[in-house]
CSV table of C-alpha atoms and ligand atoms in Angstrom, one decimal:
chain,number,residue,atom,x,y,z
A,1,MET,CA,0.0,0.0,0.0
A,2,GLU,CA,1.2,3.5,-0.8
A,3,SER,CA,1.7,5.9,2.0
A,4,THR,CA,0.2,9.3,1.1
A,5,THR,CA,1.4,11.0,4.3
A,6,GLN,CA,2.4,14.2,2.5
A,7,GLY,CA,-0.5,14.7,0.1
A,8,LYS,CA,-1.6,14.0,-3.5
A,9,PHE,CA,0.0,14.6,-6.8
A,10,TYR,CA,-1.3,14.9,-10.3
A,11,ILE,CA,1.0,14.8,-13.4
A,12,GLN,CA,-0.2,15.7,-16.9
A,13,THR,CA,2.1,14.6,-19.7
A,14,PHE,CA,2.2,16.0,-23.2
A,15,GLY,CA,3.9,14.5,-26.2
A,16,CYS,CA,6.0,11.4,-26.7
A,17,GLN,CA,6.9,8.3,-24.7
A,18,MET,CA,10.1,9.9,-23.6
A,19,ASN,CA,8.0,12.4,-21.7
A,20,GLU,CA,5.8,9.6,-20.4
A,21,ARG,CA,8.9,7.8,-19.1
A,22,ASP,CA,10.1,11.1,-17.4
A,23,SER,CA,6.7,11.4,-15.8
A,24,GLU,CA,7.1,7.9,-14.4
A,25,THR,CA,10.4,9.0,-12.8
A,26,LEU,CA,8.7,12.1,-11.3
A,27,ALA,CA,5.9,9.9,-10.0
A,28,GLY,CA,8.5,7.5,-8.5
A,29,MET,CA,10.3,10.5,-6.8
A,30,LEU,CA,7.0,11.9,-5.3
A,31,THR,CA,6.1,8.4,-4.1
A,32,ASP,CA,9.4,8.2,-2.3
A,33,LEU,CA,8.7,11.5,-0.7
A,34,GLY,CA,5.4,10.1,0.7
A,35,TYR,CA,2.9,11.5,-1.9
A,36,GLY,CA,0.2,9.5,-3.6
A,37,PRO,CA,-1.4,9.9,-7.0
A,38,CYS,CA,-4.8,11.4,-7.6
A,39,GLY,CA,-7.0,11.7,-10.7
A,40,ASP,CA,-8.1,15.3,-10.4
A,41,LYS,CA,-5.8,18.4,-10.5
A,42,ALA,CA,-8.4,20.3,-8.4
A,43,GLU,CA,-7.7,18.0,-5.5
A,44,ALA,CA,-3.9,17.7,-5.9
A,45,ASP,CA,-1.4,19.2,-3.6
A,46,VAL,CA,1.2,19.0,-6.3
A,47,VAL,CA,0.5,19.4,-10.0
A,48,ILE,CA,3.2,18.9,-12.6
A,49,LEU,CA,2.8,19.7,-16.3
A,50,ASN,CA,5.4,17.8,-18.3
A,51,THR,CA,5.5,19.7,-21.6
A,52,CYS,CA,6.2,19.0,-25.3
A,53,SER,CA,7.3,21.4,-27.9
A,54,VAL,CA,7.3,19.3,-31.1
A,55,ARG,CA,4.2,21.1,-32.5
A,56,GLU,CA,2.5,24.3,-31.7
A,57,ASN,CA,-0.8,22.8,-30.6
A,58,ALA,CA,0.9,21.2,-27.6
A,59,ASP,CA,2.3,24.6,-26.6
A,60,LYS,CA,-1.2,26.1,-26.8
A,61,ARG,CA,-2.8,23.3,-24.8
A,62,PHE,CA,-0.1,23.7,-22.1
A,63,PHE,CA,-0.8,27.5,-21.7
A,64,GLY,CA,-4.5,26.8,-21.7
A,65,ILE,CA,-4.2,24.3,-18.8
A,66,LEU,CA,-1.8,26.4,-16.9
A,67,GLY,CA,-4.3,29.2,-17.1
A,68,GLN,CA,-7.0,27.0,-15.6
A,69,LEU,CA,-4.6,26.1,-12.7
A,70,LYS,CA,-4.3,29.7,-11.7
A,71,LYS,CA,-7.6,29.7,-9.7
A,72,TYR,CA,-6.8,26.5,-7.8
A,73,ARG,CA,-3.3,27.9,-7.0
A,74,GLU,CA,-4.8,31.2,-5.8
A,75,GLU,CA,-7.4,29.4,-3.6
A,76,ARG,CA,-4.7,27.1,-2.0
A,77,SER,CA,-1.5,28.7,-0.8
A,78,ASP,CA,0.0,25.3,0.0
A,79,MET,CA,-0.5,23.9,-3.5
A,80,VAL,CA,2.7,23.5,-5.6
A,81,VAL,CA,2.5,24.0,-9.4
A,82,ALA,CA,5.5,22.7,-11.3
A,83,VAL,CA,6.2,22.8,-15.0
A,84,CYS,CA,9.0,20.9,-16.8
A,85,GLY,CA,9.8,19.1,-20.1
A,86,CYS,CA,10.9,20.3,-23.6
A,87,MET,CA,9.2,23.6,-23.6
A,88,MET,CA,11.2,24.7,-20.7
A,89,GLN,CA,14.4,24.4,-22.7
A,90,GLN,CA,13.3,27.4,-24.8
A,91,GLN,CA,14.1,30.9,-23.5
A,92,HIS,CA,11.0,32.5,-25.0
A,93,VAL,CA,8.9,30.1,-23.0
A,94,ILE,CA,10.7,30.9,-19.8
A,95,ASP,CA,10.3,34.6,-20.5
A,96,THR,CA,6.5,34.1,-21.0
A,97,LEU,CA,6.2,32.2,-17.8
A,98,LYS,CA,8.0,34.8,-15.8
A,99,ALA,CA,6.0,37.6,-17.3
A,100,LYS,CA,2.5,36.1,-17.4
A,101,TYR,CA,2.5,33.2,-15.0
A,102,PRO,CA,4.6,34.4,-12.0
A,103,TRP,CA,2.6,32.2,-9.6
A,104,VAL,CA,4.1,29.0,-11.0
A,105,ASP,CA,6.2,27.6,-8.1
A,106,LEU,CA,8.8,25.4,-9.9
A,107,VAL,CA,10.3,25.4,-13.4
A,108,PHE,CA,12.9,22.8,-14.5
A,109,GLY,CA,14.0,21.3,-17.8
A,110,THR,CA,14.7,18.0,-19.5
A,111,HIS,CA,18.3,17.8,-18.3
A,112,ASN,CA,17.8,18.2,-14.6
A,113,ILE,CA,14.9,15.9,-13.7
A,114,HIS,CA,17.1,14.1,-11.2
A,115,GLN,CA,17.2,17.3,-9.2
A,116,PHE,CA,13.4,17.4,-8.8
A,117,PRO,CA,13.2,16.0,-5.2
A,118,GLN,CA,15.6,18.6,-3.9
A,119,LEU,CA,14.1,21.5,-5.9
A,120,PHE,CA,10.6,20.5,-4.8
A,121,GLN,CA,11.5,20.3,-1.1
A,122,ASN,CA,13.1,23.7,-1.3
A,123,VAL,CA,9.9,25.1,-2.8
A,124,VAL,CA,7.8,23.5,-0.1
A,125,GLN,CA,10.0,24.3,2.9
A,126,GLU,CA,11.0,27.8,1.9
A,127,ARG,CA,7.8,28.7,0.0
A,128,ARG,CA,9.9,30.4,-2.7
A,129,LYS,CA,9.7,30.2,-6.5
A,130,ILE,CA,12.5,28.3,-8.3
A,131,VAL,CA,13.5,28.3,-12.0
A,132,GLU,CA,16.4,25.9,-12.7
A,133,ILE,CA,17.2,25.0,-16.3
A,134,TRP,CA,20.3,23.3,-17.5
A,135,GLU,CA,21.5,24.1,-21.0
A,136,ASP,CA,22.6,20.6,-22.1
A,137,GLY,CA,22.6,17.1,-20.8
A,138,GLY,CA,25.7,16.2,-18.8
A,139,ALA,CA,26.1,12.8,-17.2
A,140,ILE,CA,23.2,10.4,-17.4
A,141,VAL,CA,22.0,9.9,-13.9
A,142,GLU,CA,21.2,6.3,-13.2
A,143,GLY,CA,19.2,4.7,-10.4
A,144,LEU,CA,16.3,7.1,-10.3
A,145,PRO,CA,13.0,5.7,-9.0
A,146,ALA,CA,10.1,5.2,-11.3
A,147,LYS,CA,6.4,4.4,-10.8
A,148,HIS,CA,5.3,2.6,-14.0
A,149,LEU,CA,1.8,2.9,-15.3
A,150,TYR,CA,1.4,-0.9,-15.7
A,151,ASP,CA,2.8,-3.8,-13.7
A,152,PHE,CA,3.4,-5.9,-16.7
A,153,LYS,CA,4.9,-3.5,-19.3
A,154,ALA,CA,7.4,-0.7,-19.0
A,155,PHE,CA,9.5,1.8,-21.0
A,156,VAL,CA,13.2,1.6,-20.8
A,157,ASN,CA,15.3,4.6,-22.0
A,158,ILE,CA,18.4,3.5,-23.9
A,159,MET,CA,19.6,6.8,-25.2
A,160,TYR,CA,18.8,10.5,-24.9
A,161,GLY,CA,19.0,13.4,-27.3
A,162,CYS,CA,19.3,13.6,-31.1
A,163,ASN,CA,22.1,14.7,-33.4
A,164,ASN,CA,20.1,14.7,-36.6
A,165,PHE,CA,18.8,18.3,-36.9
A,166,CYS,CA,15.9,17.6,-39.3
A,167,THR,CA,15.1,21.2,-40.4
A,168,TYR,CA,11.6,21.2,-39.0
A,169,CYS,CA,12.4,19.7,-35.6
A,170,ILE,CA,12.9,21.3,-32.2
A,171,VAL,CA,14.0,18.1,-30.4
A,172,PRO,CA,17.8,18.5,-30.9
A,173,TYR,CA,17.5,21.9,-29.2
A,174,THR,CA,15.4,20.7,-26.3
A,175,ARG,CA,16.8,17.3,-25.6
A,176,GLY,CA,20.5,18.0,-26.5
A,177,ARG,CA,23.1,15.7,-28.1
A,178,GLU,CA,22.9,12.0,-28.3
A,179,ARG,CA,24.1,10.1,-25.2
A,180,SER,CA,23.7,6.3,-24.9
A,181,ARG,CA,23.2,4.5,-21.6
A,182,ARG,CA,25.8,1.9,-20.8
A,183,PRO,CA,24.6,-1.6,-21.9
A,184,GLU,CA,25.1,-3.1,-18.4
A,185,GLU,CA,22.8,-0.5,-16.9
A,186,ILE,CA,20.1,-1.2,-19.4
A,187,VAL,CA,20.3,-5.0,-19.0
A,188,GLU,CA,20.3,-4.6,-15.2
A,189,GLU,CA,17.1,-2.5,-15.4
A,190,ALA,CA,15.4,-5.0,-17.7
A,191,LYS,CA,16.3,-7.8,-15.3
A,192,ARG,CA,14.9,-5.9,-12.4
A,193,LEU,CA,11.7,-5.2,-14.3
A,194,ALA,CA,11.4,-8.9,-15.2
A,195,ARG,CA,11.8,-9.9,-11.6
A,196,SER,CA,9.0,-7.5,-10.7
A,197,GLY,CA,6.7,-9.2,-13.2
A,198,VAL,CA,7.2,-7.0,-16.3
A,199,LYS,CA,6.7,-9.0,-19.5
A,200,GLU,CA,7.0,-6.4,-22.2
A,201,ILE,CA,9.7,-3.7,-22.4
A,202,THR,CA,9.7,-0.8,-25.0
A,203,LEU,CA,13.2,0.6,-25.6
A,204,LEU,CA,13.1,4.4,-26.0
A,205,GLY,CA,15.4,6.8,-27.8
A,206,GLN,CA,15.0,9.6,-30.4
A,207,ASN,CA,17.0,7.4,-32.8
A,208,VAL,CA,17.6,4.0,-31.3
A,209,ASN,CA,19.5,2.9,-34.4
A,210,SER,CA,22.4,5.1,-33.3
A,211,TYR,CA,22.6,3.5,-29.9
A,212,GLY,CA,26.2,3.0,-28.9
A,213,VAL,CA,27.5,5.1,-31.8
A,214,SER,CA,27.1,8.1,-29.6
A,215,ARG,CA,29.3,7.9,-26.6
A,216,TYR,CA,28.2,5.7,-23.8
A,217,GLU,CA,27.8,7.6,-20.6
A,218,GLY,CA,31.1,7.4,-18.8
A,219,GLY,CA,33.0,8.4,-22.0
A,220,TYR,CA,33.8,5.5,-24.2
A,221,CYS,CA,32.7,4.7,-27.7
A,222,ALA,CA,31.3,1.5,-29.2
A,223,ALA,CA,34.2,1.6,-31.7
A,224,ASP,CA,36.8,2.0,-29.0
A,225,GLU,CA,35.6,-0.7,-26.6
A,226,LYS,CA,33.5,-2.9,-28.9
A,227,GLY,CA,30.4,-2.3,-26.9
A,228,PRO,CA,27.1,-3.4,-28.5
A,229,ASP,CA,25.4,-1.4,-31.1
A,230,PHE,CA,21.6,-1.4,-31.1
A,231,ALA,CA,21.2,-4.8,-32.6
A,232,GLY,CA,23.8,-6.1,-30.1
A,233,LEU,CA,21.7,-4.7,-27.3
A,234,LEU,CA,18.6,-6.5,-28.6
A,235,TYR,CA,20.5,-9.8,-28.6
A,236,LEU,CA,21.5,-9.2,-24.9
A,237,LEU,CA,17.9,-8.3,-23.9
A,238,ASN,CA,16.4,-11.2,-25.8
A,239,GLU,CA,18.2,-13.5,-23.3
A,240,ILE,CA,16.5,-12.1,-20.2
A,241,GLU,CA,14.3,-14.6,-18.5
A,242,GLY,CA,10.8,-13.3,-17.8
A,243,ILE,CA,10.8,-10.6,-20.6
A,244,GLU,CA,8.5,-12.0,-23.3
A,245,ARG,CA,8.2,-9.0,-25.6
A,246,ILE,CA,10.7,-6.3,-26.7
A,247,ARG,CA,9.6,-3.2,-28.7
A,248,PHE,CA,11.5,-0.1,-29.6
A,249,MET,CA,10.9,3.5,-30.7
A,250,THR,CA,12.0,5.1,-32.9
A,251,SER,CA,14.2,4.3,-35.9
A,252,HIS,CA,15.7,6.8,-38.3
A,253,PRO,CA,15.7,5.1,-41.8
A,254,LYS,CA,19.2,6.4,-42.6
A,255,ASP,CA,20.6,4.4,-39.7
A,256,LEU,CA,18.7,1.2,-40.0
A,257,SER,CA,21.4,-1.5,-40.2
A,258,ASP,CA,21.3,-5.0,-41.8
A,259,ARG,CA,22.3,-6.2,-38.3
A,260,LEU,CA,19.0,-4.9,-37.0
A,261,ILE,CA,17.0,-6.6,-39.8
A,262,GLY,CA,18.9,-9.8,-38.8
A,263,ALA,CA,17.9,-9.3,-35.2
A,264,PHE,CA,14.3,-9.6,-36.2
A,265,ALA,CA,15.0,-13.1,-37.5
A,266,ASP,CA,17.1,-14.1,-34.5
A,267,CYS,CA,15.4,-12.6,-31.5
A,268,GLU,CA,12.1,-14.4,-30.9
A,269,LYS,CA,11.0,-11.8,-28.3
A,270,LEU,CA,11.3,-8.9,-30.7
A,271,CYS,CA,7.9,-7.8,-31.8
A,272,ARG,CA,7.4,-7.9,-35.5
A,273,HIS,CA,6.7,-4.2,-35.8
A,274,ILE,CA,8.8,-1.3,-36.8
A,275,HIS,CA,8.0,2.4,-36.6
A,276,LEU,CA,9.9,3.9,-39.4
A,277,PRO,CA,9.1,7.6,-39.9
A,278,VAL,CA,9.3,8.6,-43.5
A,279,GLN,CA,8.1,12.3,-43.1
A,280,SER,CA,7.6,12.7,-46.9
A,281,GLY,CA,7.5,10.6,-50.1
A,282,SER,CA,9.3,13.2,-52.1
A,283,THR,CA,13.1,13.1,-52.4
A,284,GLU,CA,13.3,16.9,-52.9
A,285,VAL,CA,11.2,17.5,-49.7
A,286,LEU,CA,13.3,15.0,-47.8
A,287,ARG,CA,16.4,16.8,-48.9
A,288,ARG,CA,15.1,20.1,-47.6
A,289,MET,CA,14.0,18.4,-44.4
A,290,ASN,CA,17.7,17.2,-44.0
A,291,ARG,CA,16.5,13.6,-43.7
A,292,ARG,CA,19.5,12.2,-45.6
A,293,TYR,CA,17.7,9.4,-47.5
A,294,THR,CA,15.8,9.4,-50.8
A,295,ARG,CA,12.3,8.1,-51.6
A,296,GLU,CA,14.0,5.2,-53.4
A,297,GLN,CA,16.3,4.3,-50.5
A,298,TYR,CA,13.3,4.3,-48.1
A,299,LEU,CA,11.3,2.0,-50.4
A,300,GLU,CA,14.3,-0.3,-50.8
A,301,LEU,CA,14.7,-0.5,-47.0
A,302,VAL,CA,11.0,-1.4,-46.7
A,303,SER,CA,11.3,-4.2,-49.2
A,304,ARG,CA,14.4,-5.5,-47.4
A,305,LEU,CA,12.4,-5.5,-44.1
A,306,LYS,CA,9.4,-7.2,-45.7
A,307,ASP,CA,11.6,-9.9,-47.3
A,308,ALA,CA,13.4,-10.6,-44.1
A,309,VAL,CA,10.4,-10.5,-41.8
A,310,PRO,CA,7.4,-11.3,-44.0
A,311,ASP,CA,4.7,-10.5,-41.4
A,312,ILE,CA,6.3,-7.3,-40.2
A,313,ALA,CA,3.9,-4.4,-39.4
A,314,LEU,CA,5.1,-1.0,-40.6
A,315,THR,CA,4.0,2.3,-39.1
A,316,THR,CA,5.3,5.8,-39.8
A,317,ASP,CA,5.1,9.6,-39.2
A,318,ILE,CA,4.3,11.9,-42.1
A,319,ILE,CA,4.4,15.7,-42.1
A,320,VAL,CA,2.1,17.4,-44.5
A,321,GLY,CA,2.6,20.9,-45.9
A,322,PHE,CA,6.4,21.3,-45.2
A,323,PRO,CA,7.5,24.7,-46.7
A,324,GLY,CA,7.6,24.6,-50.5
A,325,GLU,CA,5.8,21.2,-50.8
A,326,THR,CA,4.1,21.2,-54.2
A,327,GLU,CA,1.0,19.3,-55.2
A,328,ALA,CA,3.1,16.8,-57.1
A,329,GLN,CA,5.5,16.3,-54.1
A,330,PHE,CA,2.5,15.7,-51.9
A,331,GLU,CA,1.1,13.1,-54.4
A,332,ASP,CA,4.5,11.4,-54.1
A,333,THR,CA,3.7,11.0,-50.4
A,334,LEU,CA,0.3,9.5,-51.1
A,335,ASP,CA,1.9,7.2,-53.6
A,336,LEU,CA,4.6,6.0,-51.2
A,337,ALA,CA,2.0,5.4,-48.5
A,338,ARG,CA,0.1,3.1,-50.9
A,339,LYS,CA,3.3,1.3,-52.0
A,340,VAL,CA,4.5,0.6,-48.4
A,341,GLU,CA,1.0,-0.3,-47.2
A,342,TYR,CA,1.4,1.1,-43.8
A,343,ASP,CA,-0.4,-0.6,-41.0
A,344,SER,CA,-1.0,2.9,-39.5
A,345,ALA,CA,0.5,6.3,-39.6
A,346,PHE,CA,0.8,9.4,-37.5
A,347,THR,CA,0.0,12.3,-39.8
A,348,PHE,CA,1.0,15.9,-38.8
A,349,LEU,CA,0.4,19.3,-40.2
A,350,TYR,CA,3.7,21.1,-40.5
A,351,SER,CA,4.1,23.4,-37.6
A,352,VAL,CA,6.6,26.2,-37.6
A,353,ARG,CA,9.1,25.9,-34.6
A,354,LYS,CA,11.0,28.8,-33.4
A,355,GLY,CA,14.8,28.4,-33.8
A,356,THR,CA,14.6,25.6,-36.4
A,357,PRO,CA,16.0,26.2,-40.0
A,358,ALA,CA,12.6,25.6,-41.6
A,359,GLU,CA,11.2,28.6,-39.7
A,360,LYS,CA,13.2,30.8,-42.0
A,361,TYR,CA,12.0,29.0,-45.2
A,362,GLY,CA,10.0,31.6,-47.2
A,363,ASP,CA,7.6,29.4,-49.1
A,364,GLN,CA,5.2,28.3,-46.3
A,365,VAL,CA,2.2,26.3,-47.6
A,366,PRO,CA,-1.1,28.1,-47.0
A,367,GLU,CA,-3.1,26.7,-44.1
A,368,GLU,CA,-6.2,25.7,-46.2
A,369,VAL,CA,-3.9,23.8,-48.6
A,370,LYS,CA,-2.2,22.0,-45.7
A,371,HIS,CA,-5.6,21.0,-44.2
A,372,GLN,CA,-6.9,19.8,-47.5
A,373,ARG,CA,-3.8,17.6,-48.1
A,374,PHE,CA,-3.9,16.3,-44.6
A,375,ASN,CA,-7.5,15.1,-45.1
A,376,ARG,CA,-6.6,13.4,-48.3
A,377,LEU,CA,-3.6,11.7,-46.7
A,378,VAL,CA,-5.7,10.5,-43.7
A,379,ASP,CA,-8.3,9.0,-46.1
A,380,VAL,CA,-5.6,7.1,-47.9
A,381,ILE,CA,-4.0,5.8,-44.7
A,382,HIS,CA,-7.4,4.8,-43.2
A,383,GLY,CA,-8.3,3.0,-46.4
A,384,ILE,CA,-5.0,0.9,-46.3
A,385,GLN,CA,-5.5,0.3,-42.6
A,386,ALA,CA,-9.1,-1.0,-43.1
A,387,VAL,CA,-7.9,-3.5,-45.7
A,388,LYS,CA,-5.0,-4.7,-43.6
A,389,ASN,CA,-7.2,-5.1,-40.5
A,390,LYS,CA,-9.8,-7.0,-42.5
A,391,ALA,CA,-7.0,-9.4,-43.6
A,392,CYS,CA,-6.4,-10.2,-40.0
A,393,GLU,CA,-9.8,-11.9,-39.6
A,394,GLY,CA,-9.4,-15.6,-38.8
A,395,ARG,CA,-5.8,-15.2,-37.5
A,396,ILE,CA,-4.8,-16.1,-34.0
A,397,GLU,CA,-3.0,-13.2,-32.3
A,398,LYS,CA,-1.0,-13.1,-29.1
A,399,VAL,CA,-2.4,-10.3,-27.0
A,400,LEU,CA,-0.9,-8.8,-23.9
A,401,VAL,CA,-4.1,-7.9,-21.9
A,402,GLU,CA,-4.1,-4.4,-20.5
A,403,GLY,CA,-7.4,-4.8,-18.6
A,404,PRO,CA,-11.2,-4.2,-18.9
A,405,SER,CA,-12.6,-1.5,-21.1
A,406,LYS,CA,-13.8,1.6,-19.3
A,407,THR,CA,-17.2,1.5,-21.0
A,408,ASP,CA,-17.8,-2.2,-20.8
A,409,PRO,CA,-16.1,-4.2,-18.0
A,410,ARG,CA,-16.7,-7.5,-19.8
A,411,THR,CA,-14.6,-6.4,-22.8
A,412,LEU,CA,-10.9,-6.7,-22.3
A,413,GLY,CA,-8.4,-4.7,-24.3
A,414,GLY,CA,-4.8,-5.5,-25.1
A,415,ARG,CA,-2.1,-5.2,-27.8
A,416,ASN,CA,-1.0,-7.7,-30.3
A,417,ASP,CA,2.6,-8.2,-31.5
A,418,ALA,CA,2.1,-5.2,-33.9
A,419,ASN,CA,1.0,-3.0,-31.0
A,420,LYS,CA,-2.6,-2.8,-32.4
A,421,THR,CA,-5.5,-2.7,-30.0
A,422,VAL,CA,-7.4,-6.0,-29.8
A,423,ASN,CA,-10.7,-6.3,-27.9
A,424,PHE,CA,-12.4,-9.5,-26.8
A,425,SER,CA,-14.6,-10.8,-24.0
A,426,GLY,CA,-13.0,-12.3,-21.0
A,427,PRO,CA,-12.5,-12.1,-17.2
A,428,ARG,CA,-10.4,-9.3,-15.8
A,429,GLU,CA,-8.1,-11.9,-14.3
A,430,LEU,CA,-6.5,-12.2,-17.7
A,431,THR,CA,-5.0,-8.7,-17.2
A,432,GLY,CA,-1.2,-8.8,-17.6
A,433,GLN,CA,-1.3,-12.2,-19.4
A,434,ILE,CA,-0.5,-13.0,-23.0
A,435,VAL,CA,-3.6,-14.7,-24.5
A,436,ASP,CA,-4.3,-16.3,-27.9
A,437,VAL,CA,-7.2,-14.4,-29.5
A,438,ARG,CA,-8.8,-15.4,-32.7
A,439,ILE,CA,-9.7,-12.3,-34.7
A,440,THR,CA,-13.3,-12.2,-35.8
A,441,GLU,CA,-13.6,-8.6,-37.0
A,442,GLY,CA,-11.0,-6.2,-38.4
A,443,LYS,CA,-12.2,-2.7,-38.0
A,444,THR,CA,-10.4,0.4,-39.3
A,445,PHE,CA,-8.9,1.3,-35.8
A,446,SER,CA,-9.0,-1.9,-33.9
A,447,LEU,CA,-9.4,-5.7,-34.0
A,448,TRP,CA,-12.1,-7.7,-32.3
A,449,GLY,CA,-11.9,-11.3,-31.4
A,450,GLU,CA,-12.5,-14.2,-29.0
A,451,VAL,CA,-10.2,-16.2,-26.7
A,452,ALA,CA,-8.7,-19.0,-28.8
A,453,GLY,CA,-6.9,-20.9,-26.1
A,454,ARG,CA,-5.3,-20.9,-22.7
A,455,PRO,CA,-2.9,-18.0,-21.8
A,456,SER,CA,0.4,-18.8,-23.3
A,457,PRO,CA,3.6,-18.4,-21.2
A,458,CYS,CA,5.9,-18.2,-24.3
A,459,PRO,CA,6.9,-15.3,-26.5
A,460,GLN,CA,5.0,-14.6,-29.7
A,461,LYS,CA,7.5,-15.9,-32.3
A,462,GLY,CA,5.7,-16.4,-35.6
A,463,SER,CA,2.5,-14.6,-34.5
A,464,LYS,CA,0.8,-13.0,-37.4
A,465,SER,CA,0.9,-9.2,-37.3
A,466,GLY,CA,-2.1,-6.9,-37.6
A,467,PRO,CA,-1.8,-3.2,-37.9
A,468,ALA,CA,0.0,-1.1,-35.4
A,469,PRO,CA,-0.1,2.4,-33.9
A,470,GLY,CA,1.6,3.5,-30.7
A,471,LYS,CA,1.0,7.0,-29.4
A,472,GLU,CA,1.4,10.3,-31.0
A,473,GLY,CA,4.8,12.0,-30.7
A,474,GLU,CA,7.6,9.6,-31.2
A,475,HIS,CA,10.8,10.7,-32.7
A,476,GLU,CA,13.5,9.1,-34.5
B,501,LIG,N1,5.7,20.1,-37.5
B,501,LIG,C1,5.0,19.0,-37.7
B,501,LIG,N2,5.3,17.7,-37.3
B,501,LIG,C2,6.5,17.6,-36.7
B,501,LIG,N3,7.2,16.6,-36.2
B,501,LIG,C3,8.3,17.0,-35.7
B,501,LIG,N4,8.5,18.3,-35.8
B,501,LIG,C4,7.4,18.7,-36.4
B,501,LIG,C5,6.9,20.0,-36.9
B,501,LIG,N5,7.6,21.1,-36.7
B,501,LIG,C6,6.6,15.2,-36.3
B,501,LIG,C7,7.6,14.3,-37.1
B,501,LIG,C8,8.1,13.4,-36.0
B,501,LIG,C9,7.0,13.4,-35.0
B,501,LIG,C10,7.3,13.0,-33.6
B,501,LIG,O1,6.5,14.7,-35.0
B,501,LIG,O2,6.8,13.5,-37.9
B,501,LIG,O3,8.5,12.2,-36.4
B,502,LIG,FE1,15.9,14.0,-34.4
B,502,LIG,FE2,13.6,12.8,-35.1
B,502,LIG,FE3,13.6,15.4,-34.7
B,502,LIG,FE4,14.8,14.4,-36.8
B,502,LIG,S1,12.6,14.3,-36.4
B,502,LIG,S2,15.7,16.0,-35.4
B,502,LIG,S3,15.6,12.5,-36.0
B,502,LIG,S4,14.0,13.8,-33.1
């Protein structure tokens, strides 16, 4: 049982899985300090907003929610409002907070999360406002607590930061340069999770394919010390008893190695799904995005993946309306989506980000053109998705059960190998187990089925893939 001697906390997370994982660390730290979670910010003694700056709408939502918090904060002088995450790494955001939201108690960034307990206690004990932002990531701090959302699946960071500088993207500026965690730390964490009952781990990094290429924390290079690259790390993790599924997010196409494709064949715990953001189907747009691959190279990579792993599920991110994108270039994107036959895709309207090279590009696409293209792309993606889901009917899928549906407690929901939601009838006791489910109906956004057999203790090698989204906001 949790002790909630100090009060209740509420954490709202915007953006990607990196942020979700950071929020789990913050929840772990608050739990260690004697606080317990609550589901309503109005009742919380501590509210943390963990922000995202990848697109402008997340910025706007953040300021909207912060505005709502003002009245609670004014009513309760003992409440603490803290804000953190990527937005805090931008000076113009800090300036706005200071000018318009001076009542916010604590502001910290992506590089000093480990300082949170100390900063927070200083705020509480001294009742003073603290703004503490670090410019760049120094040493990776290991051994921080974490309170995971689920008992049976968990995120594991393997690297931080990004060196790619895609011209539209703010991440290299807010998350700093690439740093890889040492392999032994990652393996140890995965073993610890397995001992605590976790069956599925998702390895996180902005570009997991360059794991170990960047310097490991502690200052040695893979090349110098022959440490594992990303594929090597997968082989190590595949050996851990108790871990039954391994996923990863996200891969940059330019760094996807043959060794990684080989790992899909060799590692039976590796889910047959890859999220491979393409961003655009036009070589010219890709060049101006600084993606460093062509349309043809991407298609070639996809065909190599499909040849090596015939049932692999492919998902992607696509940006519509990048500056200068012509109708013909947009149609190249539609064409590429049809050729790849994505299982699902995250589609984004291009959003100007302060400080990125594309901010300065003159030929911005008009909003109504962007929206019209966006709708056309979504229609194409949904059409492909519906066909692929239909094709899953009759298959038996291994589903890691997440629990009963909120609206109907007799319906269980879980994820198949391809990370696609599968719904079926069953007792809540199946939560956390991997169950064989026969798919009876493939809808556009989910699969429906019935239990096909007893819960299976073994990993899902050879399971047929359905379609596959994750959550908005991954990077590669
Ligand atoms: N505008 C729109 N989408 C963006 N992304 C990143 N930056 C921007 C931007 N400025 C998308 C990319 C990336 C995903 C996480 O967010 O598709 O892969
Ligand atoms: Fe890095 Fe991905 Fe952003 Fe490109 S889109 S800069 S690879 S985080």
